[in-house]
C-alpha atoms as a printed R data frame, in Angstrom:
    type eleno elety resid chain resno      x       y       z
1   ATOM     1    CA   UNK     A     1 26.201 167.052  87.454
2   ATOM     2    CA   UNK     A     2 25.776 164.644  84.531
3   ATOM     3    CA   UNK     A     3 26.085 161.668  86.859
4   ATOM     4    CA   UNK     A     4 23.400 163.062  89.177
5   ATOM     5    CA   UNK     A     5 21.116 163.609  86.202
6   ATOM     6    CA   UNK     A     6 21.706 160.078  84.893
7   ATOM     7    CA   UNK     A     7 21.038 158.541  88.304
8   ATOM     8    CA   UNK     A     8 17.901 160.665  88.749
9   ATOM     9    CA   UNK     A     9 16.641 159.655  85.307
10  ATOM    10    CA   UNK     A    10 17.254 155.966  86.016
11  ATOM    11    CA   UNK     A    11 15.447 156.152  89.358
12  ATOM    12    CA   UNK     A    12 12.517 158.020  87.798
13  ATOM    13    CA   UNK     A    13 12.249 155.481  84.991
14  ATOM    14    CA   UNK     A    14 12.440 152.657  87.476
15  ATOM    15    CA   UNK     A    15  9.732 153.993  89.747
16  ATOM    16    CA   UNK     A    16  7.268 155.498  87.319
17  ATOM    17    CA   UNK     A    17  7.425 153.738  83.987
18  ATOM    18    CA   UNK     A    18  4.468 151.499  83.366
19  ATOM    19    CA   UNK     A    19  4.544 147.918  82.297
20  ATOM    20    CA   UNK     A    20  8.177 147.125  82.977
21  ATOM    21    CA   UNK     A    21  7.768 144.902  86.019
22  ATOM    22    CA   UNK     A    22  7.064 141.261  85.503
23  ATOM    23    CA   UNK     A    23  3.625 139.992  86.359
24  ATOM    24    CA   UNK     A    24  5.097 137.350  88.636
25  ATOM    25    CA   UNK     A    25  5.184 137.872  92.390
26  ATOM    26    CA   UNK     A    26  8.661 138.323  93.830
27  ATOM    27    CA   UNK     A    27  9.699 135.746  96.429
28  ATOM    28    CA   UNK     A    28 13.010 135.222  98.207
29  ATOM    29    CA   UNK     A    29 15.285 132.441  97.024
30  ATOM    30    CA   UNK     A    30 14.245 129.779  99.556
31  ATOM    31    CA   UNK     A    31 17.166 127.566  98.489
32  ATOM    32    CA   UNK     A    32 19.691 130.164  99.684
33  ATOM    33    CA   UNK     A    33 21.535 129.062 102.800
34  ATOM    34    CA   UNK     A    34 21.716 131.486 105.714
35  ATOM    35    CA   UNK     A    35 24.588 133.815 106.518
36  ATOM    36    CA   UNK     A    36 26.704 132.857 103.513
37  ATOM    37    CA   UNK     A    37 27.208 129.370 104.905
38  ATOM    38    CA   UNK     A    38 29.183 127.226 102.505
39  ATOM    39    CA   UNK     A    39 30.514 130.158 100.475
40  ATOM    40    CA   UNK     A    40 34.279 130.447 100.157
41  ATOM    41    CA   UNK     A    41 35.134 134.046 101.161
42  ATOM    42    CA   UNK     A    42 38.065 134.033  98.749
43  ATOM    43    CA   UNK     A    43 35.565 133.725  95.868
44  ATOM    44    CA   UNK     A    44 33.640 136.865  96.881
45  ATOM    45    CA   UNK     A    45 33.606 139.917  94.660
46  ATOM    46    CA   UNK     A    46 33.918 142.177  97.711
47  ATOM    47    CA   UNK     A    47 36.960 142.473  99.993
48  ATOM    48    CA   UNK     A    48 36.868 140.783 103.400
49  ATOM    49    CA   UNK     A    49 36.611 144.150 105.165
50  ATOM    50    CA   UNK     A    50 33.354 144.956 103.364
51  ATOM    51    CA   UNK     A    51 30.235 144.820 105.598
52  ATOM    52    CA   UNK     A    52 28.341 143.137 102.764
53  ATOM    53    CA   UNK     A    53 29.885 140.073 101.158
54  ATOM    54    CA   UNK     A    54 28.922 139.342  97.549
55  ATOM    55    CA   UNK     A    55 29.640 135.920  96.055
56  ATOM    56    CA   UNK     A    56 29.907 135.518  92.295
57  ATOM    57    CA   UNK     A    57 26.867 136.776  90.384
58  ATOM    58    CA   UNK     A    58 24.529 134.756  88.195
59  ATOM    59    CA   UNK     A    59 24.075 136.742  84.971
60  ATOM    60    CA   UNK     A    60 21.592 135.577  82.349
61  ATOM    61    CA   UNK     A    61 21.121 137.175  78.929
62  ATOM    62    CA   UNK     A    62 18.330 137.069  76.389
63  ATOM    63    CA   UNK     A    63 18.135 139.336  73.345
64  ATOM    64    CA   UNK     A    64 15.936 141.819  75.231
65  ATOM    65    CA   UNK     A    65 16.858 141.329  78.895
66  ATOM    66    CA   UNK     A    66 19.861 140.892  81.158
67  ATOM    67    CA   UNK     A    67 19.104 139.502  84.630
68  ATOM    68    CA   UNK     A    68 21.704 139.776  87.399
69  ATOM    69    CA   UNK     A    69 20.986 137.588  90.445
70  ATOM    70    CA   UNK     A    70 23.055 138.090  93.593
71  ATOM    71    CA   UNK     A    71 23.092 136.365  96.981
72  ATOM    72    CA   UNK     A    72 24.873 138.847  99.253
73  ATOM    73    CA   UNK     A    73 25.188 138.323 102.975
74  ATOM    74    CA   UNK     A    74 26.382 140.210 106.025
75  ATOM    75    CA   UNK     A    75 30.054 139.832 106.842
76  ATOM    76    CA   UNK     A    76 30.563 137.733 109.988
77  ATOM    77    CA   UNK     A    77 31.865 140.756 111.897
78  ATOM    78    CA   UNK     A    78 28.689 142.742 111.082
79  ATOM    79    CA   UNK     A    79 26.472 139.767 111.835
80  ATOM    80    CA   UNK     A    80 28.061 139.489 115.289
81  ATOM    81    CA   UNK     A    81 27.085 143.105 116.034
82  ATOM    82    CA   UNK     A    82 23.330 142.400 115.805
83  ATOM    83    CA   UNK     A    83 21.993 142.046 119.360
84  ATOM    84    CA   UNK     A    84 19.568 139.170 119.919
85  ATOM    85    CA   UNK     A    85 18.245 138.359 123.406
86  ATOM    86    CA   UNK     A    86 18.827 134.879 124.830
87  ATOM    87    CA   UNK     A    87 16.279 132.244 123.794
88  ATOM    88    CA   UNK     A    88 15.183 134.303 120.796
89  ATOM    89    CA   UNK     A    89 15.828 133.645 117.140
90  ATOM    90    CA   UNK     A    90 15.141 135.760 114.099
91  ATOM    91    CA   UNK     A    91 15.240 134.486 110.532
92  ATOM    92    CA   UNK     A    92 14.921 136.964 107.693
93  ATOM    93    CA   UNK     A    93 14.645 136.098 104.016
94  ATOM    94    CA   UNK     A    94 14.322 138.797 101.435
95  ATOM    95    CA   UNK     A    95 14.588 139.733  97.813
96  ATOM    96    CA   UNK     A    96 14.486 142.848  95.706
97  ATOM    97    CA   UNK     A    97 14.009 143.343  92.004
98  ATOM    98    CA   UNK     A    98 14.926 146.534  90.207
99  ATOM    99    CA   UNK     A    99 13.933 146.742  86.547
100 ATOM   100    CA   UNK     A   100 15.840 149.284  84.479
101 ATOM   101    CA   UNK     A   101 14.690 149.875  80.900
102 ATOM   102    CA   UNK     A   102 17.194 151.324  78.467
103 ATOM   103    CA   UNK     A   103 15.849 154.378  76.650
104 ATOM   104    CA   UNK     A   104 18.570 153.867  74.025
105 ATOM   105    CA   UNK     A   105 18.042 150.345  72.707
106 ATOM   106    CA   UNK     A   106 14.812 149.118  74.344
107 ATOM   107    CA   UNK     A   107 16.520 146.383  76.365
108 ATOM   108    CA   UNK     A   108 15.949 145.829  80.064
109 ATOM   109    CA   UNK     A   109 18.348 145.113  82.909
110 ATOM   110    CA   UNK     A   110 16.952 143.410  86.005
111 ATOM   111    CA   UNK     A   111 18.888 143.402  89.291
112 ATOM   112    CA   UNK     A   112 17.724 140.722  91.734
113 ATOM   113    CA   UNK     A   113 19.574 140.500  95.071
114 ATOM   114    CA   UNK     A   114 18.381 137.859  97.572
115 ATOM   115    CA   UNK     A   115 19.282 137.502 101.239
116 ATOM   116    CA   UNK     A   116 18.871 135.044 104.101
117 ATOM   117    CA   UNK     A   117 20.058 135.840 107.635
118 ATOM   118    CA   UNK     A   118 19.618 133.922 110.853
119 ATOM   119    CA   UNK     A   119 20.240 135.600 114.200
120 ATOM   120    CA   UNK     A   120 20.111 133.885 117.556
121 ATOM   121    CA   UNK     A   121 18.690 130.487 118.476
122 ATOM   122    CA   UNK     A   122 16.408 129.555 115.571
123 ATOM   123    CA   UNK     A   123 17.603 125.920 115.643
124 ATOM   124    CA   UNK     A   124 16.738 125.409 119.321
125 ATOM   125    CA   UNK     A   125 14.027 122.672 119.403
126 ATOM   126    CA   UNK     A   126 12.590 124.203 122.587
127 ATOM   127    CA   UNK     A   127 11.638 127.348 120.659
128 ATOM   128    CA   UNK     A   128  8.570 127.766 118.505
129 ATOM   129    CA   UNK     A   129  8.884 129.618 115.191
130 ATOM   130    CA   UNK     A   130  6.201 132.091 114.174
131 ATOM   131    CA   UNK     A   131  6.061 133.578 110.698
132 ATOM   132    CA   UNK     A   132  5.586 137.331 110.912
133 ATOM   133    CA   UNK     A   133  3.700 139.393 108.359
134 ATOM   134    CA   UNK     A   134  5.811 139.824 105.241
135 ATOM   135    CA   UNK     A   135  6.820 143.280 104.139
136 ATOM   136    CA   UNK     A   136  6.111 143.900 100.478
137 ATOM   137    CA   UNK     A   137  6.619 146.822  98.125
138 ATOM   138    CA   UNK     A   138  5.384 146.512  94.544
139 ATOM   139    CA   UNK     A   139  5.873 149.245  91.982
140 ATOM   140    CA   UNK     A   140  6.409 148.832  88.249
141 ATOM   141    CA   UNK     A   141 10.186 149.155  88.491
142 ATOM   142    CA   UNK     A   142 10.956 148.166  92.077
143 ATOM   143    CA   UNK     A   143  9.791 145.233  94.143
144 ATOM   144    CA   UNK     A   144 10.847 144.199  97.628
145 ATOM   145    CA   UNK     A   145  9.772 141.348  99.860
146 ATOM   146    CA   UNK     A   146 11.005 140.559 103.370
147 ATOM   147    CA   UNK     A   147  9.789 137.376 105.074
148 ATOM   148    CA   UNK     A   148 10.673 137.400 108.793
149 ATOM   149    CA   UNK     A   149 10.130 134.620 111.323
150 ATOM   150    CA   UNK     A   150 10.571 134.856 115.072
151 ATOM   151    CA   UNK     A   151 11.506 131.917 117.299
152 ATOM   152    CA   UNK     A   152 10.863 132.070 121.054
């Protein structure tokens, strides 16, 4: 019961408190490589059987704020389950930012996961890539952006 109350209070504070989100516009980490390419799976914080793989986190502290940046990616076995028709490619970049103020000491914790997935034939030079309309959610305590592109 206490855990449910604490989670509910954190979610309420995140969604409805004013002035806690940064004024900057959230964008995906465009330097992130797709599908966890180049990451050593043995360095991940999650076990190999996990559907989401999480490499080491980047944690930054200031006196008032702790920012946790993550670059999770789909495990190869989950990625292989996503059906993509032949001669089609889908590239999805995204980021979220959750800002959690502490009612106890006035500090803020910011969680910022970023993702980049490529499905299908996006590297095929015969295909033309089209940026699709981004999906964006902006509230004071929660922001989300998803930038998809379709190649065909």
